[in-house]
Coordinates of C-alpha atoms in Angstrom, one line a residue:
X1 CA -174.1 -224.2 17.9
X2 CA -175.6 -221.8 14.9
X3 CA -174.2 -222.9 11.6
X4 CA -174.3 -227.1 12.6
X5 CA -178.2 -227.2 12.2
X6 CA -178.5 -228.7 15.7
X7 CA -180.8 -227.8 18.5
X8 CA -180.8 -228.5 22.5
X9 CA -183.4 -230.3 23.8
X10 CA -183.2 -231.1 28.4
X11 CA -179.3 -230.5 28.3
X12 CA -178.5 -232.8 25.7
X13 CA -177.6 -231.8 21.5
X14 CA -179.9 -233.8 19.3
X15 CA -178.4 -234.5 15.7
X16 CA -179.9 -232.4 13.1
X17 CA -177.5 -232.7 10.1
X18 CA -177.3 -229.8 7.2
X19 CA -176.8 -231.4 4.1
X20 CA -173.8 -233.5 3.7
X21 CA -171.4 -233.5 0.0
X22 CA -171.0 -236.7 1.1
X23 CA -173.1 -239.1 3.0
X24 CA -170.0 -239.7 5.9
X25 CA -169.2 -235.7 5.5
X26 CA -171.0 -232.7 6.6
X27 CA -170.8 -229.3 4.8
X28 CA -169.2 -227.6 7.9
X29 CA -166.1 -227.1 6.9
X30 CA -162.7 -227.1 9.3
X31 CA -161.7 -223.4 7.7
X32 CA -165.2 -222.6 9.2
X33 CA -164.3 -222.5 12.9
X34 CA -162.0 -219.8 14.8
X35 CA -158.6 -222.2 14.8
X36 CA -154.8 -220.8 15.0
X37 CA -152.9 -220.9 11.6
X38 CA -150.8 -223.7 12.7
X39 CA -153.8 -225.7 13.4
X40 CA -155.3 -225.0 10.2
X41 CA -152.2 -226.0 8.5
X42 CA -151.9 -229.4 10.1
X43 CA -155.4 -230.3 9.1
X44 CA -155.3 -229.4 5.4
X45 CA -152.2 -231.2 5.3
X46 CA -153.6 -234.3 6.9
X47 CA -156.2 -233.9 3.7
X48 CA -159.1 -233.0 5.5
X49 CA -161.6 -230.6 4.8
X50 CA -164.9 -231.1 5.9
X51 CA -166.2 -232.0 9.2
X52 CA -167.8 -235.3 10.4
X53 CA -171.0 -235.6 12.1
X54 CA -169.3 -235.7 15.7
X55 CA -166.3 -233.6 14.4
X56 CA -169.4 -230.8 13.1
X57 CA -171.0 -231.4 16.9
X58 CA -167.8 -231.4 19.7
X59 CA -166.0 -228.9 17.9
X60 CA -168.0 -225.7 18.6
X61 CA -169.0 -226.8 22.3
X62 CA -165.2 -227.6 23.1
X63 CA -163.8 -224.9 21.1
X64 CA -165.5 -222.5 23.0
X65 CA -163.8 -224.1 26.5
X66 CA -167.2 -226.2 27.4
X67 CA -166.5 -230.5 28.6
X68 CA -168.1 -232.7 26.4
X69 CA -169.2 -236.4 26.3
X70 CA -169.4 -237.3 22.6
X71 CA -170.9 -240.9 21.5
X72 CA -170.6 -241.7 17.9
X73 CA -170.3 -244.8 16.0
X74 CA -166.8 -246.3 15.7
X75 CA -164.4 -245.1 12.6
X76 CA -166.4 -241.6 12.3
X77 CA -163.3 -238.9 13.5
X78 CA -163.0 -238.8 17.0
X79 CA -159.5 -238.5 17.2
X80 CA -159.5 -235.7 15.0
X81 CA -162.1 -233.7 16.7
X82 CA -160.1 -234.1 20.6
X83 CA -156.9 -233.6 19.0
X84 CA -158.1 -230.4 17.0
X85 CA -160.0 -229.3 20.2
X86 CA -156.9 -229.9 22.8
X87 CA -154.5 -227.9 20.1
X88 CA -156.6 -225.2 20.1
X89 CA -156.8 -224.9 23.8
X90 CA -153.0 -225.2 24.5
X91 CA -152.6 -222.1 21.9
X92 CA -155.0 -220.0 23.1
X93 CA -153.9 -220.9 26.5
X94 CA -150.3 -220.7 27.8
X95 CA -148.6 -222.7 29.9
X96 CA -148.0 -221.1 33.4
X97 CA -144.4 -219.5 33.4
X98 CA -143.5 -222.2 36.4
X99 CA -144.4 -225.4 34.6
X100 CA -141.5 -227.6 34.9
X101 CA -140.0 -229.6 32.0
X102 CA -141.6 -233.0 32.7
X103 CA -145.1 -231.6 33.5
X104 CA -147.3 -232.4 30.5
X105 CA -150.0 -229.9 29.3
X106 CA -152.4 -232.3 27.9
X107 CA -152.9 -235.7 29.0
X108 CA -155.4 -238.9 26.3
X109 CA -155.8 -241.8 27.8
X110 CA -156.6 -244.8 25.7
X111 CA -157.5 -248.8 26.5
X112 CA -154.9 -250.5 24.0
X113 CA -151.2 -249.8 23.6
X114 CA -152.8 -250.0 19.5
X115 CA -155.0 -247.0 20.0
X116 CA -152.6 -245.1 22.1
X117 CA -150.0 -245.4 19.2
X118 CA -152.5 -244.5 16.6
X119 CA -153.6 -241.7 18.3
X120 CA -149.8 -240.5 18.7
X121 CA -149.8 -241.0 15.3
X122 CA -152.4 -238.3 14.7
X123 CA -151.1 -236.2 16.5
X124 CA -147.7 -236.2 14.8
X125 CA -149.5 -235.2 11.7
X126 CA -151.7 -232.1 13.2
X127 CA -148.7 -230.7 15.3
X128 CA -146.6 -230.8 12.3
X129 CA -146.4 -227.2 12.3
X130 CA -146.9 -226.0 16.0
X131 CA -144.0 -226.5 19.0
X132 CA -145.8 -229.1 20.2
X133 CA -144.0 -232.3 21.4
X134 CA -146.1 -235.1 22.4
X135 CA -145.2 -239.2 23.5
X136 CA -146.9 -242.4 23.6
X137 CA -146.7 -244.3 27.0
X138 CA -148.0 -248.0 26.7
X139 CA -146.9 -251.4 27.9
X140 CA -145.1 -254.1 27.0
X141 CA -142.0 -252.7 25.3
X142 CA -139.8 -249.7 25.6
X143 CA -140.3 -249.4 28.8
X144 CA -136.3 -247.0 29.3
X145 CA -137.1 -244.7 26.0
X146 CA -140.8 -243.9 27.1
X147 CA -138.9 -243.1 30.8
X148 CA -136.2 -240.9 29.2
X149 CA -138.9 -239.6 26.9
X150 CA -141.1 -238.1 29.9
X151 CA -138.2 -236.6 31.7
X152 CA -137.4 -234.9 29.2
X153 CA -140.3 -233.5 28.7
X154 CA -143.8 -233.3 26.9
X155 CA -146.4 -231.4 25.8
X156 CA -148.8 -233.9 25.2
X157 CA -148.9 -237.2 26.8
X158 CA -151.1 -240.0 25.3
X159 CA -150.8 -243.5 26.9
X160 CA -152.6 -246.3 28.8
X161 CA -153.7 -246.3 32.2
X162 CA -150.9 -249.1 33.8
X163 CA -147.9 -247.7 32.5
X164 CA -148.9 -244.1 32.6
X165 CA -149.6 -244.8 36.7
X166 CA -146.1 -247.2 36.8
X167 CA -144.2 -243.9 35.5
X168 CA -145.9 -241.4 37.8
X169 CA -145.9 -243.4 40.9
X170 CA -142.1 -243.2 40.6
X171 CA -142.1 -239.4 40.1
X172 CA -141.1 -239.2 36.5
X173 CA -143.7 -236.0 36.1
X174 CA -146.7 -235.2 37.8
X175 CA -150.2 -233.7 36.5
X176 CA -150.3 -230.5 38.4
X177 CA -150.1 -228.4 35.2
X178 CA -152.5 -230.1 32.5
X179 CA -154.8 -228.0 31.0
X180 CA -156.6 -230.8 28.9
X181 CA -158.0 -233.9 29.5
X182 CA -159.2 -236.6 27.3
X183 CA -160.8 -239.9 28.1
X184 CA -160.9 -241.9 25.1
X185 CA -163.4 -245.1 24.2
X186 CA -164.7 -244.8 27.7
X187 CA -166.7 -247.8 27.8
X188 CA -164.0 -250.1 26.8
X189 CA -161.9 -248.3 30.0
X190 CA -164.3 -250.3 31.9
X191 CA -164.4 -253.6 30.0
X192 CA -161.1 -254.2 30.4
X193 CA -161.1 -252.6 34.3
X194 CA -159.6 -249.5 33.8
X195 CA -161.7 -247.6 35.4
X196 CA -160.0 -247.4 38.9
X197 CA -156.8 -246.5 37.5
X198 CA -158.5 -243.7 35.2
X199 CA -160.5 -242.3 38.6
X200 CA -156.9 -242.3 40.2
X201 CA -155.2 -240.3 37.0
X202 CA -158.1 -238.1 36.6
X203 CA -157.9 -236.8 41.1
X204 CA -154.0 -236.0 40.4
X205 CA -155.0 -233.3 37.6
X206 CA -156.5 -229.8 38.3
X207 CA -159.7 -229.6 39.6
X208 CA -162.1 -229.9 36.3
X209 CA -163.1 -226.0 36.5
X210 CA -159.0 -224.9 35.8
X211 CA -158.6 -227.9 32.8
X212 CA -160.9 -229.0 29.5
X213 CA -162.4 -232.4 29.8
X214 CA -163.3 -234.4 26.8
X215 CA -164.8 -238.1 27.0
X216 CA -165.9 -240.1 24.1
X217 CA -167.3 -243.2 24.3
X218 CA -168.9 -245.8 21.6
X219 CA -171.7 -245.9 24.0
X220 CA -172.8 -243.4 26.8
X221 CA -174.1 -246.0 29.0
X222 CA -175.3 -245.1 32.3
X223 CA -172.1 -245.9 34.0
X224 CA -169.8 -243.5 31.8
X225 CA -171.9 -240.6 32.4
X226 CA -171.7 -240.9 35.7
X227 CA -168.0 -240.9 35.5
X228 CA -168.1 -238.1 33.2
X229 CA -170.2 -235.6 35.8
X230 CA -168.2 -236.8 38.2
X231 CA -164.9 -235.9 37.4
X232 CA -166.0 -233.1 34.3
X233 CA -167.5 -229.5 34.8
X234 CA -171.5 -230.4 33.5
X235 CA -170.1 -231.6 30.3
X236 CA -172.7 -231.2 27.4
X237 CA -173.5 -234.5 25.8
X238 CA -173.6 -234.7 22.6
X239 CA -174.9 -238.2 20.3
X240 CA -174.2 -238.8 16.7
X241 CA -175.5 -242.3 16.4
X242 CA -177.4 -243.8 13.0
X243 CA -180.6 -245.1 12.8
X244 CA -178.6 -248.8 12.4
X245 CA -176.1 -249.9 14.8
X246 CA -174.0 -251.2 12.0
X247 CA -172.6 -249.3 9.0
X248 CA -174.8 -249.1 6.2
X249 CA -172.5 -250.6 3.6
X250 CA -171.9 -253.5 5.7
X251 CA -173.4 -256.6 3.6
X252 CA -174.0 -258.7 6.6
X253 CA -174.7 -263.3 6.4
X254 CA -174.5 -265.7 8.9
X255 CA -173.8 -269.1 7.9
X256 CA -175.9 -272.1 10.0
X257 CA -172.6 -274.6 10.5
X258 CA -171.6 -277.8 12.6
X259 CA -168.3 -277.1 14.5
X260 CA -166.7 -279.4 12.4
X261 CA -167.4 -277.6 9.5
X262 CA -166.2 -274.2 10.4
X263 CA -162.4 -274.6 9.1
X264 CA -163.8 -275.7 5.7
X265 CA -165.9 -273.5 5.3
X266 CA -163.3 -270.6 6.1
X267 CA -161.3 -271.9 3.8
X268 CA -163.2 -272.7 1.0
X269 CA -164.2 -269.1 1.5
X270 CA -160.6 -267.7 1.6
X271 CA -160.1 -269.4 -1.8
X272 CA -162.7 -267.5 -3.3
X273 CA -161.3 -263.7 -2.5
X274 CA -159.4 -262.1 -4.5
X275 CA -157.8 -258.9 -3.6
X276 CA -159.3 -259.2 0.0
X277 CA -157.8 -258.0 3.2
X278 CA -159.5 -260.1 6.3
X279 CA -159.9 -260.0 9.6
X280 CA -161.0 -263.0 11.1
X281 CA -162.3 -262.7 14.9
X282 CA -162.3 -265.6 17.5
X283 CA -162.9 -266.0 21.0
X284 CA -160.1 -267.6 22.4
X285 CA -156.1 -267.6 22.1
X286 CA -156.3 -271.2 22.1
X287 CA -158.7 -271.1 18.7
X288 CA -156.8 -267.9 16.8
X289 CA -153.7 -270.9 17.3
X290 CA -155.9 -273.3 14.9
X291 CA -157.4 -271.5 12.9
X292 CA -154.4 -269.6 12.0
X293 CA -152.6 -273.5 11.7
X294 CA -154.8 -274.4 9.4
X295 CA -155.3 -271.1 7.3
X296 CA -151.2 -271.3 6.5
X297 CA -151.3 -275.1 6.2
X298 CA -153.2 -274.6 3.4
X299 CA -151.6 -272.0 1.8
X300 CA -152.9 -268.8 3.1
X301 CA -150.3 -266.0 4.9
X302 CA -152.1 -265.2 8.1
X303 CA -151.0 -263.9 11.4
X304 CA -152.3 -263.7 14.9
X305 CA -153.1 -260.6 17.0
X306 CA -153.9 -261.3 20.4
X307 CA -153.4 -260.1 24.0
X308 CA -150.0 -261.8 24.9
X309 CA -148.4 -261.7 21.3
X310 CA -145.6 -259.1 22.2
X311 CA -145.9 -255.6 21.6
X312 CA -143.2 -255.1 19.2
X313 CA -144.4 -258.7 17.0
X314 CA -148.3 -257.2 17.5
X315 CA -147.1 -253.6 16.1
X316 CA -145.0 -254.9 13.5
X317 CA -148.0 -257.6 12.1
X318 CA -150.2 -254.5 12.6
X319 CA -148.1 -252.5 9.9
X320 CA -147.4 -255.1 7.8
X321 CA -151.6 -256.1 7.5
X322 CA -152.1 -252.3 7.0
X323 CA -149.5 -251.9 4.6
X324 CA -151.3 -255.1 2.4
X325 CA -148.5 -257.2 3.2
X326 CA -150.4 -259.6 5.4
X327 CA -153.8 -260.3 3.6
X328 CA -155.6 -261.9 6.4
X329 CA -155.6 -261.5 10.1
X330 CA -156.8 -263.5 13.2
X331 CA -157.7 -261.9 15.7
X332 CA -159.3 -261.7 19.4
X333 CA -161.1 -258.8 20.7
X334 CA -158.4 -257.2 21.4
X335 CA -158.4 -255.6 17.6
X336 CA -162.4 -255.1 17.5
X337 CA -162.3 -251.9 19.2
X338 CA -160.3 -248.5 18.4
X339 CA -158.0 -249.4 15.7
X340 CA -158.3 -247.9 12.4
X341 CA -157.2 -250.7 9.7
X342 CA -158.2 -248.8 6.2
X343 CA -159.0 -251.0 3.4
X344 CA -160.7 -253.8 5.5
X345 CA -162.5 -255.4 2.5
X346 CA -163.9 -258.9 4.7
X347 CA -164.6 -259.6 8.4
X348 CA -165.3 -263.2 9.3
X349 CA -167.0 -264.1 12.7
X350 CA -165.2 -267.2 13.3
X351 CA -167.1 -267.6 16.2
X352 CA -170.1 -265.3 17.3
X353 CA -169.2 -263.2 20.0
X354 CA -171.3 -263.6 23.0
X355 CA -171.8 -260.0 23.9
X356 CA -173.9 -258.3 20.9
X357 CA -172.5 -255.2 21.4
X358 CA -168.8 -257.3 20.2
X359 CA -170.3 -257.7 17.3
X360 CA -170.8 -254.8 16.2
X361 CA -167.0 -253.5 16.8
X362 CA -165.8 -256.5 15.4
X363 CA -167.4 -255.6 12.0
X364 CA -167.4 -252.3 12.5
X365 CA -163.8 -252.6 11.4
X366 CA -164.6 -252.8 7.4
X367 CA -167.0 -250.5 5.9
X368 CA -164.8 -247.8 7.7
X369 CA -164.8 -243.8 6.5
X370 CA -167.9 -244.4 3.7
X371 CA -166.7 -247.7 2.2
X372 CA -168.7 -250.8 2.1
X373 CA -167.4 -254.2 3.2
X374 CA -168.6 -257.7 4.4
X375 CA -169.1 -259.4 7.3
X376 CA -169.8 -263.1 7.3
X377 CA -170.5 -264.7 10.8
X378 CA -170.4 -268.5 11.7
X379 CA -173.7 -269.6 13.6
X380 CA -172.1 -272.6 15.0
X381 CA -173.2 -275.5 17.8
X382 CA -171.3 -273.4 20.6
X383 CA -172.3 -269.8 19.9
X384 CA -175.5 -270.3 18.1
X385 CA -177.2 -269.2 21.1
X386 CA -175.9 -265.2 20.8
X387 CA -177.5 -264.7 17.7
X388 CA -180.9 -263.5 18.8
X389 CA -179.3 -261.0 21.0
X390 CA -176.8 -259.8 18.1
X391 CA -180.1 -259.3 15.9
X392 CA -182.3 -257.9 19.2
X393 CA -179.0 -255.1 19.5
X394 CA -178.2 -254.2 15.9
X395 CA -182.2 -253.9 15.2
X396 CA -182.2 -256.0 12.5
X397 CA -182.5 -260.0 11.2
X398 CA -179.2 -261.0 9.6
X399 CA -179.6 -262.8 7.0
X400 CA -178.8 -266.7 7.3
X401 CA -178.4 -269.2 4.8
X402 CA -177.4 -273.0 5.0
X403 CA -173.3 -274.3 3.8
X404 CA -173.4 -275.6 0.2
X405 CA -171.0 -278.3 0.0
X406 CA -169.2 -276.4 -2.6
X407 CA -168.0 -273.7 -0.3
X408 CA -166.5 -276.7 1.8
X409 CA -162.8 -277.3 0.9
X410 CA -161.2 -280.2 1.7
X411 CA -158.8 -280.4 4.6
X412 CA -156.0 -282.5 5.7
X413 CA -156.4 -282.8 8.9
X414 CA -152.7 -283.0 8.8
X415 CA -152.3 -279.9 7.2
X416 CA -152.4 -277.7 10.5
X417 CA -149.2 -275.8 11.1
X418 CA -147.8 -275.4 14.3
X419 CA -145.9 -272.4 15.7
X420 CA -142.1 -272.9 16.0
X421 CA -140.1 -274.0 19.2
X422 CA -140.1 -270.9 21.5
X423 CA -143.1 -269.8 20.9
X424 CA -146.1 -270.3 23.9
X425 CA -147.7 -273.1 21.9
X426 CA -147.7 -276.0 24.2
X427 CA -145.8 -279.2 22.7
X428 CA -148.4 -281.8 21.7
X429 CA -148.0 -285.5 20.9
X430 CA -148.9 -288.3 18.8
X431 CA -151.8 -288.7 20.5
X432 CA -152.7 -285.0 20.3
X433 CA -152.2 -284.3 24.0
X434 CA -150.7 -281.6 25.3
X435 CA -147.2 -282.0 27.0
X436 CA -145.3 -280.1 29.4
X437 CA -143.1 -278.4 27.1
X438 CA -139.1 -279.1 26.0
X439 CA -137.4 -279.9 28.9
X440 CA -140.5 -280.8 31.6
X441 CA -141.1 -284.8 29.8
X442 CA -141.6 -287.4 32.3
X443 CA -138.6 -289.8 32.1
X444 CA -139.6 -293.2 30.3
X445 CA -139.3 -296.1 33.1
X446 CA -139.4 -298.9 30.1
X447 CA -136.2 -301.0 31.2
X448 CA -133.2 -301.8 29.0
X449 CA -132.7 -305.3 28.2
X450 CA -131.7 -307.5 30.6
X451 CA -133.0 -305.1 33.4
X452 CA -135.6 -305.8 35.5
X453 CA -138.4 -303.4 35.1
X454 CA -138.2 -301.1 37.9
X455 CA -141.5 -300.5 40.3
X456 CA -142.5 -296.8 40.1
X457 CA -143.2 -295.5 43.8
X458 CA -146.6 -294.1 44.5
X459 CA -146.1 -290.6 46.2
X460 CA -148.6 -290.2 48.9
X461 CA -149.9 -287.1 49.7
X462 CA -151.4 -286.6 53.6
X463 CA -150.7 -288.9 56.7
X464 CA -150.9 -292.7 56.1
X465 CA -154.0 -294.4 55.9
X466 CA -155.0 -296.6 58.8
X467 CA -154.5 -300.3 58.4
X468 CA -157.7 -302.8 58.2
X469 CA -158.8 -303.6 61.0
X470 CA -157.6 -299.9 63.2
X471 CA -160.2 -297.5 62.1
X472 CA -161.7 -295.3 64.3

C-alpha cells in the first residue's frame, strides 16, 4: 500500500488520506498503478483521472490478486474500482484454452435490476477498447434476448441473483471457469433476502483460492463479513467512511407537520424550486399513488418508481428523470440504494423512514460526487417516532423548524389525479371506497318499476344452525 498514505493496523487498512486536489479526489492518480493500455484507455476516456478514497484503497490490494471487502459511503466510485480491478485480472490472466462459449469469466452480482444496468453501463464505457463482451441479466423484462445473449456467450456477466439462478438452473452456462467475483452492495443482498441465492451462486464458482473475490458493502456489518470469509480467501478489509454518516454538503431540515398537512406543505414547497430536480421518498406504494395524484393535479410532472412499476416503464422514467425531462420523482426504497441519479438538486422525506440507516441512502442520493444538495424530511404524526434514531445513527441533531402557513398551498381536495384504466390503481367510488375493479361490480338488486323488489338470499357458510329449542 506505499504511495496511498495508509497503514495496517490487526488485519484491517485504516484511512490515512495524502492530500486531496479536491476534497471528493485523492492525488493518486489512475496512470499511477501497473494497468494494461486498454484499461488505461477506457478510463481516460470515461474522464477520469484521479482516484477516490476507496478507488485509492481496493485498487492496490486487488490489483495485486488479494480479496477485498471495501465499505465506503454511497456515490464515492465503487463501480469503478471492481470494474478496473476485474479488467485487469482477466488481461493478465487468460482464459483456459477449454472454456466453452457460454462460460463467463467474471461474474457482479447486484440487488436491483437499476444497479445491474448501471453497472453494465460502466462497463461498456471501460471495455470500450478491450475484446471484452459483457451482459446484464435482470428481471422483469427481456427475459428471450438476455437467454440468447448468454448462449452466445460472455465475458462478463452482471445481473441479479433470481434471474441469474432461473438461467443457470436450466443450463444456459455454468460457473466452472470464472476467474472474478464480485458481490456488490452486500448489505442490501440481505435486506431484500438475497443472501441464500448469492451463497448458492457463489458454491457453483471455483473454489475462492483459483478466482478474485471482491465485496463491497455500504456497511460491513457483522453479518457480511462473515459471508465474506466464508466464501473469499482472508479478504483484507478495507473502510473509507467520514467522520459524518451523511455527505457534508447535504443541508439537512425536518419540518414538525400534522398528516393533514403534508401534501400542502409539499406543494407549496414544489412551487418554490426553480430549476430543481426531486426525489421524493415514501413508504408505501399505496402513498407514492397520492402523492404523485396530487403533485400532477396541481400542475407538477411527476412519476412513480416503485417495486411493481414494470421494468421497461421504471427504466424508461429512470432515463427520462436523468435526462431532466421529468423534474421530480416519487419514489419507494427501491431508488434509495445503488442508483447514480447526477444532478439530484432536492430530496424530500415524504415520510421518515423507519430504519435510520434508510435515511441516509435516501438522501444520500443528492449531494452525490462533491456537490451539495438538500434534504428536507416531514416529522409527521405516524413517523415522528424514528427521528431520534435517524439523529442517534447519522451523529447529529437535524435541524427542525415549525410549517409557516405561507409554505402551505392550497389544495383541492379534488384536484388529485388518478392513474388511467389499466393501470393497478384500484377503482374507487363516490364515497371514496375502494371497488373491485372494471368488470368485478356487484349487480344492483334495485327493482324496475312495477317489479317487486326481489329478496337477496343469505349464503350460509358451515352446517345449519340448530333450531330453538334442539341444542345440545
Amino acid at each position: 500500500m506505499s504511495g496511498t498514505g495508509s497503514h495496517r493496523a490487526c488485519g484491517r487498512f485504516t484511512v490515512s488520506l495524502p492530500a486531496m486536489t479536491d476534497k471528493h479526489l485523492t492525488n493518486i492518480g489512475f496512470d499511477s498503478f501497473d494497468l494494461p493500455d486498454p484499461v488505461l484507455q477506457g478510463i481516460r476516456e470515461a474522464g477520469f483521472e484521479y482516484c477516490t478514497p476507496i478507488q485509492a484503497e481496493s485498487l492496490p490490494i486487488a490489483l495485486a490478486g488479494k480479496d477485498l471487502a471495501g465499505q465506503a459511503q454511497t456515490g464515492t466510485g465503487k463501480t469503478a474500482a471492481f470494474l478496473i480491478a476485474t479488467l485487469n485480472h482477466l488481461l493478465r490472466h487468460p482464459a483456459h484454452e477449454e472454456r466453452r462459449a457460454n462460460q463467463p469469466r467474471a461474474l457482479i452480482l447486484a440487488p436491483t435490476r437499476e444497479l445491474a444496468v448501471q453497472i453494465y453501463n460502466d462497463a461498456q464505457a471501460l471495455t470500450k477498447y478491450t475484446d471484452f463482451t459483457s451482459a446484464a441479466v435482470f428481471g422483469g423484462t427481456g427475459y428471450d434476448k438476455q437467454r440468447k445473449q448468454l448462449e452466445a456467450g460472455v465475458d462478463i456477466l452482471i445481473g441479479t441473483p433470481g434471474r441469474l439462478i432461473d438461467y443457470y438452473k436450466q443450463h444456459i452456462y455454468d460457473l466452472k471457469a470464472i476467474q472474478a467475483l464480485v458481490l456488490d452492495e452486500a448489505d442490501r443482498m440481505f435486506d431484500l433476502g438475497f443472501i441464500k441465492d448469492i451463497r448458492y451462486m457463489m458454491r457453483r464458482c471455483p473454489p475462492p483460492q483459483k478466482r478474485l473475490g471482491m465485496l463491497f458493502s455500504a456497511t460491513l456489518s457483522f453479518r457480511v463479513n462473515e459471508l465474506a470469509y466464508e466464501h473469499m480467501n482472508n479478504p483484507q478489509s478495507v473502510e473509507v467512511a467520514p467522520e459524518q454518516v451523511t455527505a457534508d454538503k447535504i443541508t439537512e431540515t425536518c419540518y414538525m407537520t400534522a398528516n393533514e398537512e403534508k401534501i400542502p406543505l409539499l406543494v407549496g414547497l414544489m412551487q418554490t424550486m426553480t430549476e430543481a430536480r426531486t426525489i421524493v421518498f415514501v413508504n408505501t406504494k399505496r402513498v407514492a399513488d397520492k402523492v404523485w395524484g396530487f403533485l400532477q393535479g396541481n400542475g407538477i410532472d411527476t412519476a412513480v418508481l416503485s417495486g411493481d412499476v414494470p421494468q421497461k416503464k421504471r427504466l424508461s422514467l429512470l432515463k427520462r428523470f436523468q435526462e431532466g425531462e421529468l423534474a421530480v420523482l416519487v419514489a419507494t426504497d427501491v431508488a434509495a440504494r445503488g442508483l447514480h441519479i447526477p444532478d439530484v438538486t432536492h430530496v424530500i422525506n415524504y415520510d421518515l423512514p423507519e430504519d435510520a440507516e434508510d435515511y441516509v441512502h435516501r438522501i444520500g442520493r443528492t449531494a452525490r460526487a462533491g456537490a451539495s444538495g438538500d434534504a428536507i424530511s416531514f416529522a409527521c404524526e405516524t413517523y415522528a417516532f424514528s427521528l431520534p434514531d435517524i439523529e442517534a445513527f447519522v451523529g447529529h441533531a437535524i435541524q427542525t423548524q415549525t410549517v409557516d402557513p405561507a409554505l402551505l398551498a392550497e389544495i383541492d381536495p379534488n384536484s388529485r389525479v388518478y392513474p388511467k384504466k389499466g393501470s393497478r390503481q384500484p377503482h374507487r367510488g363516490k364515497d371514496g371506497h375502494k371497488g373491485h375493479g372494471k368488470g368485478h361490480h356487484h349487480k344492483s338488486h334495485k327493482p324496475k318499476d312495477g317489479e317487486k323488489p326481489k329478496k337477496r338470499r343469505r349464503r350460509r357458510h358451515g352446517p345449519k344452525p340448530p333450531q330453538s329449542g334442539n341444542r345440545e
